[in-house]
Tab-separated table of C-alpha atoms and ligand atoms in Angstrom:
chain	number	residue	atom	x	y	z
A	1338	MET	CA	-4.800	10.301	10.168
A	1339	LYS	CA	-1.905	8.728	12.177
A	1340	SER	CA	0.883	7.042	10.477
A	1341	LEU	CA	3.877	4.996	12.001
A	1342	ILE	CA	7.332	4.274	10.649
A	1343	VAL	CA	9.411	1.681	12.013
A	1344	GLY	CA	13.168	2.193	11.768
A	1345	HIS	CA	15.754	5.029	12.061
A	1346	GLY	CA	17.899	5.279	8.911
A	1347	GLY	CA	18.065	7.918	6.218
A	1348	ARG	CA	15.505	5.854	4.176
A	1349	GLU	CA	13.013	5.944	7.139
A	1350	ALA	CA	13.641	9.689	7.403
A	1351	ALA	CA	12.900	10.160	3.874
A	1352	LEU	CA	9.684	7.985	3.923
A	1353	GLY	CA	8.722	9.605	7.121
A	1354	SER	CA	9.340	13.074	5.711
A	1355	ARG	CA	6.590	12.229	2.881
A	1356	MET	CA	4.130	10.722	5.470
A	1357	ALA	CA	4.276	13.605	7.642
A	1358	LYS	CA	3.073	15.940	4.934
A	1359	SER	CA	-0.591	14.228	5.278
A	1360	SER	CA	-0.438	12.536	8.600
A	1361	SER	CA	0.627	12.787	12.190
A	1362	LEU	CA	3.887	10.854	12.081
A	1363	HIS	CA	4.837	8.461	14.793
A	1364	ALA	CA	8.027	6.735	14.845
A	1365	PHE	CA	9.506	3.543	16.528
A	1366	MET	CA	13.353	3.779	16.279
A	1367	GLY	CA	16.552	2.156	17.656
A	1368	HIS	CA	18.133	5.620	18.236
A	1369	ALA	CA	16.616	9.198	18.292
A	1370	ASN	CA	16.910	10.009	14.586
A	1371	PRO	CA	16.742	13.924	14.633
A	1372	THR	CA	14.685	14.026	11.103
A	1373	LEU	CA	12.050	11.728	12.655
A	1374	LEU	CA	12.038	13.333	16.085
A	1375	ASP	CA	11.261	16.824	14.275
A	1376	LEU	CA	8.780	15.512	11.947
A	1377	ALA	CA	6.882	13.750	14.841
A	1378	GLU	CA	7.110	16.919	16.929
A	1379	LYS	CA	5.729	19.056	13.934
A	1380	THR	CA	2.930	16.868	13.194
A	1381	GLY	CA	1.791	15.911	16.787
A	1382	GLY	CA	3.221	12.449	16.612
A	1383	LYS	CA	4.869	10.348	19.285
A	1384	THR	CA	8.253	8.532	19.134
A	1385	ALA	CA	9.629	5.496	20.969
A	1386	LEU	CA	12.986	4.050	21.225
A	1387	GLY	CA	13.255	0.269	21.271
A	1388	ASN	CA	14.181	-2.808	19.322
A	1389	VAL	CA	12.858	-2.295	15.933
A	1390	CYS	CA	12.994	-6.136	15.347
A	1391	ASP	CA	10.570	-6.707	18.439
A	1392	GLY	CA	7.201	-7.420	16.743
A	1393	LYS	CA	5.339	-7.201	20.015
A	1394	ALA	CA	6.904	-3.887	21.131
A	1395	VAL	CA	6.192	-2.343	17.722
A	1396	THR	CA	2.565	-3.581	17.893
A	1397	ASP	CA	1.855	-2.440	21.388
A	1398	PHE	CA	3.049	1.055	20.343
A	1399	ALA	CA	0.866	1.051	17.357
A	1400	LEU	CA	-2.149	0.010	19.354
A	1401	ALA	CA	-1.538	2.267	22.205
A	1402	ASN	CA	-1.340	5.317	19.692
A	1403	GLU	CA	-4.341	4.023	17.498
A	1404	VAL	CA	-2.307	4.535	14.319
A	1405	ASP	CA	-3.901	4.113	11.033
A	1406	ILE	CA	-1.179	2.775	8.835
A	1407	VAL	CA	2.333	1.455	9.623
A	1408	LEU	CA	5.312	1.265	7.249
A	1409	VAL	CA	8.079	-1.258	7.900
A	1410	SER	CA	10.881	-0.466	5.679
A	1411	SER	CA	14.119	-2.109	6.876
A	1412	ASP	CA	15.526	-5.515	6.484
A	1413	ASP	CA	15.967	-6.743	9.839
A	1414	PRO	CA	12.476	-6.043	11.190
A	1415	LEU	CA	10.926	-7.654	7.941
A	1416	ALA	CA	13.253	-10.733	8.382
A	1417	ASN	CA	12.183	-10.925	12.131
A	1418	GLY	CA	8.424	-10.811	11.246
A	1419	VAL	CA	7.373	-7.497	12.601
A	1420	VAL	CA	4.803	-7.235	9.871
A	1421	ASP	CA	3.305	-10.583	10.824
A	1422	SER	CA	3.024	-9.326	14.440
A	1423	LEU	CA	1.263	-5.973	13.342
A	1424	VAL	CA	-1.013	-8.080	11.040
A	1425	ALA	CA	-1.993	-10.484	14.070
A	1426	GLY	CA	-2.746	-7.261	16.162
A	1427	GLY	CA	-5.296	-6.190	13.419
A	1428	ILE	CA	-3.184	-3.221	12.279
A	1429	LYS	CA	-2.891	-1.933	8.691
A	1430	VAL	CA	0.547	-2.436	7.531
A	1431	VAL	CA	2.778	-2.011	4.449
A	1432	GLY	CA	5.743	-4.379	4.124
A	1433	PRO	CA	6.066	-7.996	3.430
A	1434	THR	CA	5.559	-10.738	5.995
A	1435	LYS	CA	8.419	-12.834	6.972
A	1436	ALA	CA	7.635	-15.383	4.252
A	1437	GLY	CA	7.325	-12.501	1.725
A	1438	ALA	CA	10.648	-10.990	2.877
A	1439	GLU	CA	12.443	-14.463	2.406
A	1440	ILE	CA	13.161	-13.148	-1.078
A	1441	GLU	CA	15.874	-10.871	0.642
A	1442	TRP	CA	16.955	-12.812	3.831
A	1443	ASN	CA	17.513	-16.140	2.034
A	1444	LYS	CA	19.745	-15.672	-1.126
A	1445	SER	CA	19.155	-19.481	-1.832
A	1446	PHE	CA	15.414	-18.963	-2.018
A	1447	SER	CA	15.892	-15.812	-4.182
A	1448	ARG	CA	17.974	-17.742	-6.843
A	1449	LYS	CA	15.427	-20.584	-6.871
A	1450	VAL	CA	12.580	-18.005	-7.422
A	1451	ILE	CA	14.725	-16.569	-10.392
A	1452	GLU	CA	15.243	-20.036	-11.818
A	1453	GLU	CA	11.473	-20.416	-11.803
A	1454	ILE	CA	10.495	-16.985	-13.285
A	1455	SER	CA	13.392	-16.088	-15.584
A	1456	PRO	CA	16.273	-18.699	-15.553
A	1457	GLU	CA	18.348	-16.533	-18.005
A	1458	ALA	CA	18.527	-13.703	-15.622
A	1459	ASN	CA	20.336	-15.834	-12.976
A	1460	PRO	CA	24.115	-15.764	-13.024
A	1461	ARG	CA	25.927	-19.132	-12.805
A	1462	TYR	CA	25.855	-20.251	-9.246
A	1463	ARG	CA	26.192	-23.016	-6.814
A	1464	LEU	CA	24.811	-23.368	-3.249
A	1465	VAL	CA	27.408	-24.774	-0.938
A	1466	LEU	CA	26.094	-26.323	2.269
A	1467	ASP	CA	29.169	-28.378	3.328
A	1468	PRO	CA	32.929	-27.510	3.221
A	1469	SER	CA	33.613	-30.564	1.303
A	1470	GLU	CA	31.715	-29.247	-1.715
A	1471	LEU	CA	33.538	-25.926	-1.931
A	1472	ASP	CA	36.549	-26.934	-4.019
A	1473	ASP	CA	34.287	-28.301	-6.665
A	1474	ALA	CA	31.871	-25.347	-6.689
A	1475	VAL	CA	34.779	-22.805	-6.922
A	1476	SER	CA	36.443	-24.641	-9.684
A	1477	GLU	CA	33.336	-24.869	-11.738
A	1478	ILE	CA	32.074	-21.320	-11.252
A	1479	GLY	CA	35.496	-19.774	-11.149
A	1480	SER	CA	36.901	-21.227	-14.340
A	1481	ASP	CA	37.889	-17.631	-15.532
A	1482	GLY	CA	39.612	-17.083	-12.148
A	1483	TYR	CA	36.792	-14.957	-10.638
A	1484	VAL	CA	34.087	-15.611	-8.341
A	1485	VAL	CA	31.495	-13.878	-5.836
A	1486	VAL	CA	31.152	-15.277	-2.384
A	1487	LYS	CA	27.687	-14.547	-0.910
A	1488	PRO	CA	26.430	-15.337	2.657
A	1489	LEU	CA	22.738	-16.478	2.531
A	1490	GLY	CA	21.487	-14.225	5.172
A	1491	LEU	CA	21.318	-10.411	5.778
A	1492	THR	CA	24.749	-8.504	6.006
A	1493	GLY	CA	23.783	-4.939	5.372
A	1494	GLY	CA	25.500	-4.822	1.956
A	1495	LYS	CA	28.840	-5.893	3.627
A	1496	GLY	CA	29.115	-9.573	3.477
A	1497	VAL	CA	29.352	-10.180	-0.320
A	1498	LYS	CA	32.952	-10.305	-1.504
A	1499	VAL	CA	34.273	-10.489	-5.017
A	1500	VAL	CA	37.563	-11.872	-6.352
A	1501	GLY	CA	39.311	-8.577	-7.748
A	1502	PRO	CA	38.021	-5.730	-5.347
A	1503	HIS	CA	37.887	-7.779	-2.128
A	1504	LEU	CA	39.536	-11.172	-2.525
A	1505	ALA	CA	43.006	-11.676	-4.096
A	1506	ASP	CA	42.322	-14.931	-5.825
A	1507	LEU	CA	40.206	-18.124	-5.764
A	1508	LYS	CA	42.193	-19.383	-2.796
A	1509	GLU	CA	41.210	-16.364	-0.718
A	1510	ALA	CA	37.677	-16.690	-2.010
A	1511	LYS	CA	37.786	-20.414	-0.582
A	1512	GLU	CA	38.916	-19.441	2.617
A	1513	TYR	CA	36.274	-16.538	3.112
A	1514	ALA	CA	33.685	-19.147	2.139
A	1515	LEU	CA	34.942	-21.494	4.689
A	1516	SER	CA	34.979	-18.988	7.342
A	1517	LEU	CA	31.292	-18.226	6.521
A	1518	LEU	CA	30.411	-21.833	6.726
A	1519	HIS	CA	32.221	-22.168	10.033
A	1520	ASP	CA	31.283	-18.744	11.573
A	1521	ALA	CA	27.523	-18.486	10.430
A	1522	PRO	CA	26.147	-21.950	10.328
A	1523	ARG	CA	22.680	-20.394	11.267
A	1524	ASP	CA	22.558	-19.303	7.529
A	1525	GLY	CA	23.088	-23.113	6.560
A	1526	GLY	CA	25.428	-22.177	3.517
A	1527	VAL	CA	27.119	-20.068	1.225
A	1528	ILE	CA	26.618	-19.154	-2.585
A	1529	ILE	CA	29.367	-19.173	-5.057
A	1530	GLU	CA	28.394	-17.086	-7.963
A	1531	GLU	CA	30.148	-16.065	-11.326
A	1532	ARG	CA	31.462	-12.526	-11.437
A	1533	ILE	CA	29.729	-10.348	-13.744
A	1534	ASP	CA	31.655	-7.356	-14.834
A	1535	SER	CA	28.747	-4.902	-15.829
A	1536	PRO	CA	27.339	-1.774	-14.479
A	1537	GLU	CA	24.652	-2.253	-11.989
A	1538	PHE	CA	21.256	-0.553	-11.432
A	1539	THR	CA	18.204	-1.102	-9.267
A	1540	ILE	CA	14.432	-0.702	-9.733
A	1541	GLN	CA	12.544	0.434	-6.660
A	1542	ALA	CA	9.086	-1.041	-7.580
A	1543	MET	CA	6.256	-0.091	-5.383
A	1544	THR	CA	3.349	-2.598	-4.972
A	1545	ASP	CA	0.461	-3.857	-2.977
A	1546	GLY	CA	1.215	-7.381	-4.231
A	1547	LYS	CA	-0.890	-7.052	-7.347
A	1548	THR	CA	-0.420	-3.710	-9.152
A	1549	VAL	CA	3.181	-2.539	-9.527
A	1550	PHE	CA	4.483	1.130	-10.135
A	1551	PHE	CA	7.850	1.359	-11.738
A	1552	PRO	CA	9.924	4.603	-11.047
A	1553	PRO	CA	13.269	5.579	-12.739
A	1554	ALA	CA	16.143	3.240	-12.306
A	1555	THR	CA	18.657	4.111	-9.486
A	1556	TYR	CA	22.457	3.889	-9.401
A	1557	ASP	CA	23.866	3.162	-5.995
A	1558	TYR	CA	27.629	3.723	-5.024
A	1559	PRO	CA	28.333	0.783	-2.539
A	1560	TYR	CA	32.097	1.081	-2.384
A	1561	ARG	CA	33.602	3.351	0.307
A	1562	PHE	CA	35.872	5.504	-1.814
A	1563	GLU	CA	36.022	7.262	-5.109
A	1564	GLY	CA	36.527	5.061	-8.195
A	1565	ASP	CA	34.805	2.243	-6.353
A	1566	LYS	CA	37.717	1.674	-4.119
A	1567	GLY	CA	37.612	0.239	-0.599
A	1568	PRO	CA	35.298	-2.059	1.335
A	1569	GLY	CA	31.610	-2.478	0.562
A	1570	THR	CA	29.166	-0.244	2.364
A	1571	GLY	CA	25.418	0.283	2.546
A	1572	GLY	CA	25.738	2.777	-0.180
A	1573	MET	CA	27.667	6.130	-0.324
A	1574	GLY	CA	25.198	7.817	-2.679
A	1575	SER	CA	22.705	7.313	-5.455
A	1576	CYS	CA	21.229	9.053	-8.293
A	1577	SER	CA	18.530	8.782	-10.872
A	1578	GLN	CA	18.134	10.441	-14.307
A	1579	LYS	CA	15.062	12.317	-15.590
A	1580	ASN	CA	14.593	9.906	-18.614
A	1581	GLY	CA	14.811	6.969	-16.096
A	1582	LEU	CA	17.759	5.405	-17.524
A	1583	PHE	CA	21.618	5.724	-17.611
A	1584	PRO	CA	24.293	6.040	-20.131
A	1585	PHE	CA	24.839	2.204	-19.731
A	1586	LEU	CA	21.191	1.226	-19.413
A	1587	THR	CA	18.833	1.120	-22.446
A	1588	LYS	CA	15.026	1.206	-22.281
A	1589	ASP	CA	14.872	-2.456	-23.618
A	1590	VAL	CA	17.030	-3.610	-20.498
A	1591	TYR	CA	15.256	-1.442	-18.188
A	1592	ASP	CA	11.761	-2.864	-19.365
A	1593	GLN	CA	13.209	-6.357	-19.176
A	1594	ALA	CA	14.225	-5.839	-15.468
A	1595	CYS	CA	10.745	-4.530	-14.592
A	1596	GLU	CA	9.311	-7.705	-16.263
A	1597	ILE	CA	11.439	-9.768	-14.081
A	1598	THR	CA	10.733	-7.761	-10.925
A	1599	TYR	CA	6.864	-8.010	-11.764
A	1600	ALA	CA	7.414	-11.692	-12.080
A	1601	ALA	CA	9.007	-12.047	-8.642
A	1602	ILE	CA	6.214	-10.109	-6.926
A	1603	ASP	CA	3.602	-12.247	-8.831
A	1604	TYR	CA	5.442	-15.385	-7.804
A	1605	LEU	CA	5.258	-14.435	-4.117
A	1606	ALA	CA	1.572	-13.711	-4.440
A	1607	LYS	CA	0.837	-17.032	-6.020
A	1608	HIS	CA	2.717	-18.787	-3.294
A	1609	ASP	CA	0.974	-17.112	-0.604
A	1610	ARG	CA	3.721	-15.091	0.620
A	1611	HIS	CA	2.352	-11.712	1.350
A	1612	PHE	CA	4.457	-8.852	-0.221
A	1613	SER	CA	3.523	-5.214	-0.170
A	1614	GLY	CA	5.835	-1.911	-0.154
A	1615	CYS	CA	8.794	-1.852	-2.308
A	1616	MET	CA	10.707	-4.638	-4.284
A	1617	ASN	CA	14.034	-3.226	-4.678
A	1618	ALA	CA	15.577	-5.366	-7.322
A	1619	GLY	CA	19.269	-5.087	-8.259
A	1620	PHE	CA	20.620	-5.979	-11.648
A	1621	PHE	CA	23.557	-6.018	-13.943
A	1622	ALA	CA	23.091	-4.322	-17.163
A	1623	THR	CA	24.784	-7.061	-19.496
A	1624	ALA	CA	24.954	-7.089	-23.237
A	1625	LYS	CA	22.709	-10.188	-22.893
A	1626	GLY	CA	20.103	-8.470	-20.855
A	1627	PRO	CA	19.761	-7.940	-17.106
A	1628	LYS	CA	20.961	-10.403	-14.641
A	1629	VAL	CA	19.537	-10.323	-11.338
A	1630	ILE	CA	22.090	-9.505	-8.397
A	1631	GLU	CA	19.621	-9.807	-5.632
A	1632	PHE	CA	15.966	-8.898	-4.714
A	1633	ASN	CA	15.634	-6.729	-1.481
A	1634	SER	CA	12.229	-6.663	0.086
A	1635	ARG	CA	12.230	-2.963	0.846
A	1636	PHE	CA	13.292	0.293	-0.484
A	1637	GLY	CA	17.049	0.699	-0.813
A	1638	ASP	CA	18.988	3.071	1.478
A	1639	PRO	CA	19.860	5.665	-0.002
A	1640	GLU	CA	17.804	4.802	-3.229
A	1641	ALA	CA	14.539	5.508	-1.082
A	1642	ILE	CA	15.785	9.075	-0.706
A	1643	ASN	CA	15.876	9.419	-4.535
A	1644	ILE	CA	12.360	8.188	-5.090
A	1645	MET	CA	10.878	10.216	-2.002
A	1646	SER	CA	12.828	13.368	-3.373
A	1647	LEU	CA	10.697	12.918	-6.599
A	1648	PHE	CA	7.627	11.833	-4.938
A	1649	ASP	CA	4.609	14.028	-5.908
A	1650	SER	CA	1.629	12.088	-4.308
A	1651	ASP	CA	0.225	11.590	-0.876
A	1652	LEU	CA	2.349	8.882	0.467
A	1653	THR	CA	0.093	8.262	3.481
A	1654	GLU	CA	-2.879	7.789	0.813
A	1655	VAL	CA	-0.625	5.540	-1.313
A	1656	LEU	CA	0.329	3.385	1.771
A	1657	LEU	CA	-3.309	2.905	2.740
A	1658	SER	CA	-4.030	1.906	-0.805
A	1659	MET	CA	-1.377	-0.603	-0.604
A	1660	ALA	CA	-2.395	-1.998	2.766
A	1661	ASN	CA	-5.992	-2.264	1.298
A	1662	ARG	CA	-4.755	-3.800	-1.943
A	1663	GLU	CA	-6.367	-1.163	-3.867
A	1664	LEU	CA	-3.250	0.523	-5.510
A	1665	THR	CA	-3.606	1.836	-8.962
A	1666	LYS	CA	-0.590	2.914	-11.121
A	1667	ASN	CA	-2.292	6.453	-11.309
A	1668	ASP	CA	-1.902	6.737	-7.428
A	1669	ILE	CA	1.845	7.491	-7.861
A	1670	LYS	CA	3.170	10.455	-9.512
A	1671	LEU	CA	7.000	11.473	-9.585
A	1672	ALA	CA	8.503	14.743	-10.687
A	1673	ASP	CA	10.077	14.594	-14.191
A	1674	LYS	CA	13.492	15.459	-12.624
A	1675	SER	CA	17.116	13.875	-11.815
A	1676	SER	CA	17.841	13.163	-8.157
A	1677	MET	CA	21.209	12.966	-6.286
A	1678	VAL	CA	21.792	11.841	-2.796
A	1679	ILE	CA	25.176	12.015	-1.075
A	1680	TYR	CA	25.871	10.334	2.454
A	1681	LEU	CA	28.390	11.823	4.889
A	1682	VAL	CA	30.086	9.087	7.094
A	1683	ALA	CA	32.761	8.837	9.855
A	1684	PRO	CA	36.244	8.286	8.442
A	1685	GLU	CA	36.333	4.657	9.984
A	1686	TYR	CA	32.911	3.751	8.409
A	1687	ALA	CA	32.856	0.379	6.716
A	1688	TYR	CA	36.054	-0.821	8.453
A	1689	GLY	CA	34.197	-2.570	11.368
A	1690	LYS	CA	36.204	-0.589	13.974
A	1691	SER	CA	34.346	0.611	16.967
A	1692	VAL	CA	33.957	4.390	16.445
A	1693	GLU	CA	33.928	7.027	18.982
A	1694	PRO	CA	31.057	9.605	18.317
A	1695	LYS	CA	31.922	12.312	16.088
A	1696	GLU	CA	30.386	15.606	16.480
A	1697	PHE	CA	29.398	17.854	13.538
A	1698	THR	CA	27.170	20.767	12.725
A	1699	ILE	CA	24.534	21.150	9.998
A	1700	ASP	CA	22.056	24.153	9.505
A	1701	VAL	CA	19.419	22.112	8.123
A	1702	ASP	CA	17.009	25.228	7.480
A	1703	ALA	CA	19.824	26.904	5.505
A	1704	ALA	CA	20.107	23.620	3.322
A	1705	LEU	CA	16.364	23.829	2.672
A	1706	GLU	CA	16.483	27.393	1.441
A	1707	MET	CA	19.092	26.110	-1.052
A	1708	GLU	CA	16.357	23.512	-2.004
A	1709	VAL	CA	18.409	20.636	-0.407
A	1710	ASN	CA	16.908	18.149	2.083
A	1711	VAL	CA	18.880	16.958	4.960
A	1712	LEU	CA	17.970	13.473	6.223
A	1713	PHE	CA	19.594	12.094	9.323
A	1714	SER	CA	20.595	8.422	9.588
A	1715	ALA	CA	23.001	7.089	12.338
A	1716	ALA	CA	23.131	10.392	14.064
A	1717	GLU	CA	21.641	12.077	17.214
A	1718	ARG	CA	21.106	15.641	18.175
A	1719	VAL	CA	23.451	17.354	20.661
A	1720	SER	CA	22.012	20.912	20.554
A	1721	LYS	CA	20.562	23.124	17.941
A	1722	ASN	CA	22.430	22.456	14.694
A	1723	SER	CA	24.757	20.337	16.487
A	1724	TYR	CA	24.869	16.394	16.081
A	1725	LYS	CA	26.885	13.330	16.804
A	1726	THR	CA	27.273	10.044	15.026
A	1727	VAL	CA	25.769	6.839	16.580
A	1728	GLY	CA	27.612	3.622	16.085
A	1729	ASN	CA	29.507	2.786	12.790
A	1730	SER	CA	26.956	3.585	10.020
A	1731	ARG	CA	26.205	6.296	7.766
A	1732	ALA	CA	25.544	9.465	9.460
A	1733	VAL	CA	23.484	11.882	7.371
A	1734	SER	CA	22.468	12.385	3.701
A	1735	PHE	CA	22.052	15.435	1.563
A	1736	ALA	CA	19.416	15.099	-1.332
A	1737	ALA	CA	18.212	17.471	-4.256
A	1738	ILE	CA	16.384	17.169	-7.540
A	1739	ASP	CA	16.866	19.050	-10.668
A	1740	ASP	CA	16.352	18.919	-14.484
A	1741	GLU	CA	20.005	17.579	-14.809
A	1742	LEU	CA	22.055	15.255	-12.634
A	1743	GLU	CA	25.044	17.593	-12.789
A	1744	SER	CA	22.868	20.711	-11.444
A	1745	ALA	CA	21.290	18.462	-8.685
A	1746	LYS	CA	24.789	17.363	-7.822
A	1747	LEU	CA	26.133	20.958	-7.799
A	1748	ARG	CA	23.315	22.134	-5.464
A	1749	VAL	CA	24.038	19.149	-3.010
A	1750	GLU	CA	27.789	19.941	-3.014
A	1751	LYS	CA	27.141	23.532	-2.508
A	1752	ALA	CA	24.968	22.769	0.437
A	1753	ILE	CA	27.433	20.540	1.986
A	1754	SER	CA	30.177	23.065	1.741
A	1755	SER	CA	28.027	25.864	3.098
A	1756	VAL	CA	26.007	24.303	5.926
A	1757	PHE	CA	28.064	21.428	7.084
A	1758	SER	CA	31.084	21.443	9.292
A	1759	GLY	CA	32.874	18.568	11.034
A	1760	PRO	CA	35.007	15.413	10.518
A	1761	LEU	CA	32.574	13.418	8.145
A	1762	GLU	CA	33.726	12.226	4.713
A	1763	TRP	CA	31.813	11.733	1.502
A	1764	ARG	CA	32.688	10.385	-2.014
A	1765	LYS	CA	32.991	13.237	-4.599
A	1766	ASP	CA	32.178	11.146	-7.685
A	1767	ILE	CA	28.432	10.295	-6.956
A	1768	GLY	CA	26.808	10.828	-10.385
A	1769	VAL	CA	29.838	9.622	-12.504
A	1770	PHE	CA	29.099	6.430	-14.237
A	1771	PRO	CA	31.350	3.440	-15.053
A	1772	VAL	CA	32.879	3.281	-18.476
A	1773	ARG	CA	32.679	-0.551	-19.414
N	14	LIG	N1	21.746	0.480	-1.145
N	14	LIG	C1	21.614	-0.848	-1.001
N	14	LIG	C2	20.499	-1.397	-0.139
N	14	LIG	O1	19.656	-0.714	0.448
N	14	LIG	O2	20.335	-2.566	-0.093
């Protein structure tokens, strides 16, 4: 069996490492991710560097290598219709088409879907298409002095700004919204939403578009520094607990969130928007039930690493079942454990500065002996055990599972201090939950 992963992040490294257990793993990447290179080499797969959003290039690579199944798992290729190109090429693929992925790349569409399937799960919001509507929208939604400003399109977790952590007041919120309307007219608007001050969680629902498997909830740490300070990031780490819940998340709220996620997948199916893979649904856990933050049309990064650390089935077979629309809930088994992922990043990460490559060393085999998985993201190999960062994104993740979250975290931290050396930084409070 030959499989192909499209992408180059820690998420793709985690998914690829499971696919490589039962197939010859091929990878189409934007940079030479060391984890994916090693997996392809070990399993006899081929790799290519190119533009992961170029559907024709990805399809040509898949056809040339006669792959049996492709997984497209990151937001930009999905928004650019790479799945559509693969389907047109007659290739089995997991991932939504551009129309299915619109639930992520168009936040206005996503809010409208929620209005139809579960209106009470929508925060109060206004879609602003013209600067003349801004004053009114901010006054209405921000009557308590707070709003959230969201660009409509993809921003890699860095475009959403909230009065409080990112913006001083409603005046700054208006200025930011105005800059989005002027600078990014391609998105056609901006969303002004009420600020909800409740803990967040995500559900990484795996589906073939009909059957949905719900894993434990995951908790992501999107802010750059300890105590949720600093700019927003793609996620500095994430965790899940053995019981599937969190101290702030009851089974009842988790179940309601799963129902809303199921309804979103069902809505897309009924509206002829092909969806398979992972619906990564983000929620606030409020006293009145879950409120949807956003739907993402692919696994989260790092949350995919949590779920893949727990994964106890044959992922290649599961992907084939998804592509054939034959998934059953029994196809997916997860270890009954807690999981911990910590990302290491360059000091400048999330500040938008151009970053000189940073060199660092990791003994990946020594980490494995400690039952800790090292999954590279925006990094390339320099020589054995020596790596450098690529661009200004997260460099490398360390992941472990254990009965308790605390013991998984201790193992990850021990591995980082034993096998890593270099100028990268990481948050020390992954696994600490908000008290609200
Ligand atoms: N960790 C956030 C995301 O993948 O969207």
